[in-house]
């Protein structure tokens, strides 16, 4: 099964739409709630990152019987130093993002913690691609 | 051993108003966590948790949805918006508006025996 969701940069009202949709699908597939939580928390953090930092983005979700693959692609400023961005507490988020309850430099590390495999590629001035793969059975 | 509290009891202790999810007030919670930073909430692994926060926006309700939190108490007299109620309804989340400060809210619940996560 494949699904696709648009994410608007700056639009916090819609952050979480993709994660919410994916959660409903995984529940219908009777995936263990603990695994569902890991997947949707990682995706939600990813959506918030796109809203907080990029101009626009797209979430592609591919689910098969064994695993879920999520690709978050954005057009945005990109990440100059991915190792630095992975450090807990490092953030370039604006005051607006902080008012929304985020921007503490925890997003990418939390995504890593909640995915089996995470791949991040980024080009400064173009955008970022985050790929998350997680097994659906423990 | 964690003691559990019905959501109804939490609302009573705080003299607070349930604004969404009235039909779930007999569900039980085991722990409480207080934060205005949703990133911290998204790192928790506990279940049957009440979130106490002063952050009143869609992200609070979305965070509750993703983190399997079934009850949120909004402190300092913050008002829940119709959009928040819509999403909370969809996810069977109980939303409670409380006039107390966060400090007082936490104090009352802690003294009554509600458990911290850590």
mmCIF file of C-alpha atoms in Angstrom:
data_model
loop_
_atom_site.group_PDB
_atom_site.id
_atom_site.type_symbol
_atom_site.label_atom_id
_atom_site.label_comp_id
_atom_site.label_asym_id
_atom_site.label_seq_id
_atom_site.Cartn_x
_atom_site.Cartn_y
_atom_site.Cartn_z
ATOM 1 C CA UNK A 1 0.000 0.000 0.000
ATOM 2 C CA UNK A 2 1.225 3.464 -0.812
ATOM 3 C CA UNK A 3 0.044 6.783 0.515
ATOM 4 C CA UNK A 4 1.172 10.323 -0.102
ATOM 5 C CA UNK A 5 0.638 13.462 1.963
ATOM 6 C CA UNK A 6 1.489 17.101 1.300
ATOM 7 C CA UNK A 7 3.061 19.159 4.097
ATOM 8 C CA UNK A 8 2.931 22.970 4.005
ATOM 9 C CA UNK A 9 5.885 24.914 5.363
ATOM 10 C CA UNK A 10 4.819 27.212 8.200
ATOM 11 C CA UNK A 11 1.346 25.694 8.569
ATOM 12 C CA UNK A 12 1.305 24.237 12.062
ATOM 13 C CA UNK A 13 -2.449 23.627 11.956
ATOM 14 C CA UNK A 14 -1.905 20.751 9.527
ATOM 15 C CA UNK A 15 1.233 19.228 11.100
ATOM 16 C CA UNK A 16 0.309 15.703 12.063
ATOM 17 C CA UNK A 17 -2.125 14.952 9.243
ATOM 18 C CA UNK A 18 0.167 12.334 7.719
ATOM 19 C CA UNK A 19 0.990 10.703 11.072
ATOM 20 C CA UNK A 20 -2.707 10.659 11.960
ATOM 21 C CA UNK A 21 -3.588 8.967 8.650
ATOM 22 C CA UNK A 22 -0.807 6.401 9.019
ATOM 23 C CA UNK A 23 -1.865 5.636 12.598
ATOM 24 C CA UNK A 24 -5.406 4.801 11.455
ATOM 25 C CA UNK A 25 -4.108 2.468 8.719
ATOM 26 C CA UNK A 26 -1.706 0.655 11.069
ATOM 27 C CA UNK A 27 -4.465 0.211 13.659
ATOM 28 C CA UNK A 28 -6.684 -1.375 11.001
ATOM 29 C CA UNK A 29 -3.808 -3.714 10.168
ATOM 30 C CA UNK A 30 -3.675 -4.737 13.854
ATOM 31 C CA UNK A 31 -0.047 -3.722 14.292
ATOM 32 C CA UNK A 32 1.158 -3.772 17.944
ATOM 33 C CA UNK A 33 0.250 -0.381 19.513
ATOM 34 C CA UNK A 34 3.828 0.020 20.839
ATOM 35 C CA UNK A 35 5.201 -0.301 17.297
ATOM 36 C CA UNK A 36 2.507 2.045 15.946
ATOM 37 C CA UNK A 37 3.530 4.641 18.519
ATOM 38 C CA UNK A 38 7.197 4.498 17.471
ATOM 39 C CA UNK A 39 6.278 4.905 13.812
ATOM 40 C CA UNK A 40 3.805 7.774 14.218
ATOM 41 C CA UNK A 41 5.962 9.672 16.726
ATOM 42 C CA UNK A 42 8.888 9.559 14.246
ATOM 43 C CA UNK A 43 6.656 10.637 11.360
ATOM 44 C CA UNK A 44 5.019 13.400 13.382
ATOM 45 C CA UNK A 45 8.437 14.784 14.379
ATOM 46 C CA UNK A 46 9.342 14.687 10.682
ATOM 47 C CA UNK A 47 6.223 16.599 9.705
ATOM 48 C CA UNK A 48 6.910 19.211 12.371
ATOM 49 C CA UNK A 49 10.452 19.583 10.973
ATOM 50 C CA UNK A 50 9.095 20.278 7.481
ATOM 51 C CA UNK A 51 6.537 22.768 8.826
ATOM 52 C CA UNK A 52 9.188 24.429 11.010
ATOM 53 C CA UNK A 53 12.039 24.659 8.531
ATOM 54 C CA UNK A 54 11.005 24.048 4.904
ATOM 55 C CA UNK A 55 8.813 25.767 2.308
ATOM 56 C CA UNK A 56 6.913 22.639 1.396
ATOM 57 C CA UNK A 57 7.248 18.896 1.582
ATOM 58 C CA UNK A 58 5.828 15.534 0.732
ATOM 59 C CA UNK A 59 5.475 12.360 2.792
ATOM 60 C CA UNK A 60 5.483 9.058 0.927
ATOM 61 C CA UNK A 61 4.442 5.991 2.910
ATOM 62 C CA UNK A 62 4.849 2.424 1.698
ATOM 63 C CA UNK A 63 3.511 -0.397 3.861
ATOM 64 C CA UNK A 64 3.974 -4.099 3.213
ATOM 65 C CA UNK A 65 3.417 -7.101 5.462
ATOM 66 C CA UNK A 66 6.793 -6.816 7.195
ATOM 67 C CA UNK A 67 7.776 -3.190 7.315
ATOM 68 C CA UNK A 68 6.809 0.432 6.807
ATOM 69 C CA UNK A 69 8.959 2.742 4.709
ATOM 70 C CA UNK A 70 8.459 6.504 5.033
ATOM 71 C CA UNK A 71 10.171 9.086 2.840
ATOM 72 C CA UNK A 72 9.890 12.737 3.872
ATOM 73 C CA UNK A 73 11.106 15.045 1.110
ATOM 74 C CA UNK A 74 11.190 18.802 1.485
ATOM 75 C CA UNK A 75 12.131 21.903 -0.458
ATOM 76 C CA UNK A 76 13.892 24.101 2.029
ATOM 77 C CA UNK A 77 17.165 25.469 3.327
ATOM 78 C CA UNK A 78 18.722 22.016 3.819
ATOM 79 C CA UNK A 79 20.927 20.932 6.722
ATOM 80 C CA UNK A 80 24.571 22.078 6.483
ATOM 81 C CA UNK A 81 25.863 19.685 9.173
ATOM 82 C CA UNK A 82 23.730 16.576 9.701
ATOM 83 C CA UNK A 83 25.890 15.256 12.584
ATOM 84 C CA UNK A 84 25.329 18.525 14.432
ATOM 85 C CA UNK A 85 21.575 18.431 13.700
ATOM 86 C CA UNK A 86 21.443 14.924 15.193
ATOM 87 C CA UNK A 87 22.787 16.187 18.522
ATOM 88 C CA UNK A 88 20.160 16.542 21.238
ATOM 89 C CA UNK A 89 19.637 20.218 22.032
ATOM 90 C CA UNK A 90 20.975 21.641 18.778
ATOM 91 C CA UNK A 91 18.272 23.686 17.068
ATOM 92 C CA UNK A 92 17.869 26.432 14.484
ATOM 93 C CA UNK A 93 14.117 26.736 15.115
ATOM 94 C CA UNK A 94 12.434 30.148 15.247
ATOM 95 C CA UNK A 95 10.637 31.672 18.236
ATOM 96 C CA UNK A 96 7.347 30.808 16.495
ATOM 97 C CA UNK A 97 8.266 27.119 16.403
ATOM 98 C CA UNK A 98 9.147 27.235 20.104
ATOM 99 C CA UNK A 99 5.759 28.762 20.881
ATOM 100 C CA UNK A 100 4.196 25.719 19.221
ATOM 101 C CA UNK A 101 5.872 23.424 21.754
ATOM 102 C CA UNK A 102 8.828 22.345 19.627
ATOM 103 C CA UNK A 103 12.252 23.651 18.620
ATOM 104 C CA UNK A 104 14.281 22.180 21.480
ATOM 105 C CA UNK A 105 16.629 20.234 19.215
ATOM 106 C CA UNK A 106 15.015 16.877 19.885
ATOM 107 C CA UNK A 107 13.226 16.083 16.626
ATOM 108 C CA UNK A 108 15.856 14.246 14.595
ATOM 109 C CA UNK A 109 17.283 12.349 17.606
ATOM 110 C CA UNK A 110 13.762 11.241 18.543
ATOM 111 C CA UNK A 111 13.126 10.126 14.968
ATOM 112 C CA UNK A 112 16.318 8.074 15.075
ATOM 113 C CA UNK A 113 15.298 6.490 18.379
ATOM 114 C CA UNK A 114 11.901 5.501 17.016
ATOM 115 C CA UNK A 115 12.935 4.046 13.654
ATOM 116 C CA UNK A 116 14.854 0.847 12.873
ATOM 117 C CA UNK A 117 16.743 2.580 10.062
ATOM 118 C CA UNK A 118 17.053 6.300 9.381
ATOM 119 C CA UNK A 119 18.770 7.841 6.359
ATOM 120 C CA UNK A 120 19.167 11.578 5.985
ATOM 121 C CA UNK A 121 20.469 13.336 2.889
ATOM 122 C CA UNK A 122 20.443 17.070 2.453
ATOM 123 C CA UNK A 123 21.596 19.760 0.038
ATOM 124 C CA UNK A 124 21.980 23.284 1.370
ATOM 125 C CA UNK A 125 19.652 25.618 -0.492
ATOM 126 C CA UNK A 126 17.627 22.769 -1.988
ATOM 127 C CA UNK A 127 16.152 20.559 0.686
ATOM 128 C CA UNK A 128 16.283 17.453 2.826
ATOM 129 C CA UNK A 129 15.220 13.828 2.439
ATOM 130 C CA UNK A 130 14.623 11.695 5.542
ATOM 131 C CA UNK A 131 13.898 7.995 5.054
ATOM 132 C CA UNK A 132 12.570 5.880 7.920
ATOM 133 C CA UNK A 133 12.175 2.121 7.854
ATOM 134 C CA UNK A 134 10.624 0.150 10.722
ATOM 135 C CA UNK A 135 9.607 -3.499 11.050
ATOM 136 C CA UNK A 136 5.913 -4.041 11.756
ATOM 137 C CA UNK A 137 6.460 -7.095 13.938
ATOM 138 C CA UNK A 138 8.662 -7.315 17.021
ATOM 139 C CA UNK B 1 2.949 -0.421 42.405
ATOM 140 C CA UNK B 2 1.295 2.390 40.526
ATOM 141 C CA UNK B 3 -2.073 3.507 41.826
ATOM 142 C CA UNK B 4 -4.606 4.419 39.190
ATOM 143 C CA UNK B 5 -7.168 7.210 39.117
ATOM 144 C CA UNK B 6 -10.295 7.619 37.084
ATOM 145 C CA UNK B 7 -10.210 10.694 34.834
ATOM 146 C CA UNK B 8 -13.414 11.819 36.586
ATOM 147 C CA UNK B 9 -11.485 11.924 39.882
ATOM 148 C CA UNK B 10 -8.707 14.019 38.328
ATOM 149 C CA UNK B 11 -11.267 16.595 37.157
ATOM 150 C CA UNK B 12 -12.913 16.645 40.604
ATOM 151 C CA UNK B 13 -9.628 17.116 42.453
ATOM 152 C CA UNK B 14 -8.782 20.075 40.202
ATOM 153 C CA UNK B 15 -12.295 21.554 40.265
ATOM 154 C CA UNK B 16 -11.928 21.480 36.495
ATOM 155 C CA UNK B 17 -14.259 21.183 33.507
ATOM 156 C CA UNK B 18 -14.276 18.290 31.043
ATOM 157 C CA UNK B 19 -14.768 19.924 27.637
ATOM 158 C CA UNK B 20 -14.381 16.875 25.411
ATOM 159 C CA UNK B 21 -14.605 13.097 25.844
ATOM 160 C CA UNK B 22 -17.118 13.098 28.720
ATOM 161 C CA UNK B 23 -17.968 9.469 27.857
ATOM 162 C CA UNK B 24 -14.415 8.380 28.755
ATOM 163 C CA UNK B 25 -14.165 9.890 32.257
ATOM 164 C CA UNK B 26 -14.341 6.453 33.858
ATOM 165 C CA UNK B 27 -11.154 5.395 32.061
ATOM 166 C CA UNK B 28 -8.148 5.144 34.346
ATOM 167 C CA UNK B 29 -4.797 6.875 34.290
ATOM 168 C CA UNK B 30 -1.655 5.637 36.019
ATOM 169 C CA UNK B 31 0.775 8.515 35.648
ATOM 170 C CA UNK B 32 0.984 12.259 35.131
ATOM 171 C CA UNK B 33 3.487 14.298 33.178
ATOM 172 C CA UNK B 34 3.629 18.106 32.996
ATOM 173 C CA UNK B 35 5.252 19.991 30.147
ATOM 174 C CA UNK B 36 4.755 22.813 27.678
ATOM 175 C CA UNK B 37 7.408 21.257 25.448
ATOM 176 C CA UNK B 38 5.777 18.673 23.195
ATOM 177 C CA UNK B 39 9.168 17.296 22.138
ATOM 178 C CA UNK B 40 9.635 16.014 25.701
ATOM 179 C CA UNK B 41 6.154 14.483 25.725
ATOM 180 C CA UNK B 42 6.993 12.607 22.519
ATOM 181 C CA UNK B 43 9.895 10.828 24.227
ATOM 182 C CA UNK B 44 7.687 9.142 26.864
ATOM 183 C CA UNK B 45 6.944 5.442 26.799
ATOM 184 C CA UNK B 46 4.367 5.225 29.589
ATOM 185 C CA UNK B 47 0.750 4.344 29.034
ATOM 186 C CA UNK B 48 -2.463 5.659 30.594
ATOM 187 C CA UNK B 49 -0.974 9.028 31.167
ATOM 188 C CA UNK B 50 -2.488 12.413 31.891
ATOM 189 C CA UNK B 51 -0.629 15.322 30.310
ATOM 190 C CA UNK B 52 -0.715 18.628 32.176
ATOM 191 C CA UNK B 53 0.136 21.614 30.003
ATOM 192 C CA UNK B 54 -0.392 25.317 29.427
ATOM 193 C CA UNK B 55 0.177 24.950 25.689
ATOM 194 C CA UNK B 56 -3.189 25.334 23.994
ATOM 195 C CA UNK B 57 -2.891 24.587 20.300
ATOM 196 C CA UNK B 58 -3.406 21.818 17.769
ATOM 197 C CA UNK B 59 0.060 20.447 18.456
ATOM 198 C CA UNK B 60 -0.914 19.508 21.992
ATOM 199 C CA UNK B 61 -3.829 17.425 20.750
ATOM 200 C CA UNK B 62 -1.771 15.912 17.919
ATOM 201 C CA UNK B 63 1.020 15.063 20.359
ATOM 202 C CA UNK B 64 -1.515 13.348 22.624
ATOM 203 C CA UNK B 65 -2.793 11.387 19.633
ATOM 204 C CA UNK B 66 0.658 10.183 18.557
ATOM 205 C CA UNK B 67 1.857 9.435 22.102
ATOM 206 C CA UNK B 68 -1.319 7.497 23.064
ATOM 207 C CA UNK B 69 -2.201 9.994 25.799
ATOM 208 C CA UNK B 70 -5.897 9.752 26.573
ATOM 209 C CA UNK B 71 -6.317 12.797 28.826
ATOM 210 C CA UNK B 72 -4.943 16.351 28.677
ATOM 211 C CA UNK B 73 -5.415 18.972 31.421
ATOM 212 C CA UNK B 74 -4.971 22.581 30.237
ATOM 213 C CA UNK B 75 -3.956 24.773 33.171
ATOM 214 C CA UNK B 76 -3.892 28.541 33.885
ATOM 215 C CA UNK B 77 -7.444 28.943 32.558
ATOM 216 C CA UNK B 78 -6.435 28.288 28.940
ATOM 217 C CA UNK B 79 -9.304 27.681 26.537
ATOM 218 C CA UNK B 80 -9.541 24.762 24.163
ATOM 219 C CA UNK B 81 -10.472 25.677 20.557
ATOM 220 C CA UNK B 82 -13.234 23.988 18.466
ATOM 221 C CA UNK B 83 -10.548 22.611 16.099
ATOM 222 C CA UNK B 84 -8.791 20.951 19.044
ATOM 223 C CA UNK B 85 -12.074 19.403 20.199
ATOM 224 C CA UNK B 86 -12.703 18.048 16.707
ATOM 225 C CA UNK B 87 -9.366 16.192 16.590
ATOM 226 C CA UNK B 88 -9.630 15.060 20.234
ATOM 227 C CA UNK B 89 -13.113 13.674 19.579
ATOM 228 C CA UNK B 90 -11.816 11.680 16.644
ATOM 229 C CA UNK B 91 -9.158 10.108 18.865
ATOM 230 C CA UNK B 92 -11.222 9.585 22.039
ATOM 231 C CA UNK B 93 -9.022 12.034 23.961
ATOM 232 C CA UNK B 94 -10.449 13.680 27.084
ATOM 233 C CA UNK B 95 -9.712 17.422 27.292
ATOM 234 C CA UNK B 96 -10.014 19.222 30.632
ATOM 235 C CA UNK B 97 -9.844 22.978 31.308
ATOM 236 C CA UNK B 98 -8.454 23.899 34.711
ATOM 237 C CA UNK B 99 -8.247 27.350 36.304
ATOM 238 C CA UNK B 100 -5.322 26.460 38.594
ATOM 239 C CA UNK B 101 -1.704 27.338 37.839
ATOM 240 C CA UNK B 102 0.479 24.492 36.673
ATOM 241 C CA UNK B 103 2.248 24.436 40.060
ATOM 242 C CA UNK B 104 -1.010 24.132 41.983
ATOM 243 C CA UNK B 105 -2.416 21.536 39.556
ATOM 244 C CA UNK B 106 0.633 19.338 39.904
ATOM 245 C CA UNK B 107 0.729 19.851 43.662
ATOM 246 C CA UNK B 108 -2.869 18.740 44.113
ATOM 247 C CA UNK B 109 -2.446 15.636 41.937
ATOM 248 C CA UNK B 110 0.881 14.664 43.488
ATOM 249 C CA UNK B 111 -0.451 15.044 47.009
ATOM 250 C CA UNK B 112 -3.457 12.909 46.059
ATOM 251 C CA UNK B 113 -1.141 10.085 45.035
ATOM 252 C CA UNK B 114 -0.949 10.397 41.246
ATOM 253 C CA UNK B 115 2.391 8.911 40.157
ATOM 254 C CA UNK B 116 5.135 10.689 38.278
ATOM 255 C CA UNK B 117 6.694 8.795 35.340
ATOM 256 C CA UNK B 118 10.173 9.442 36.702
#
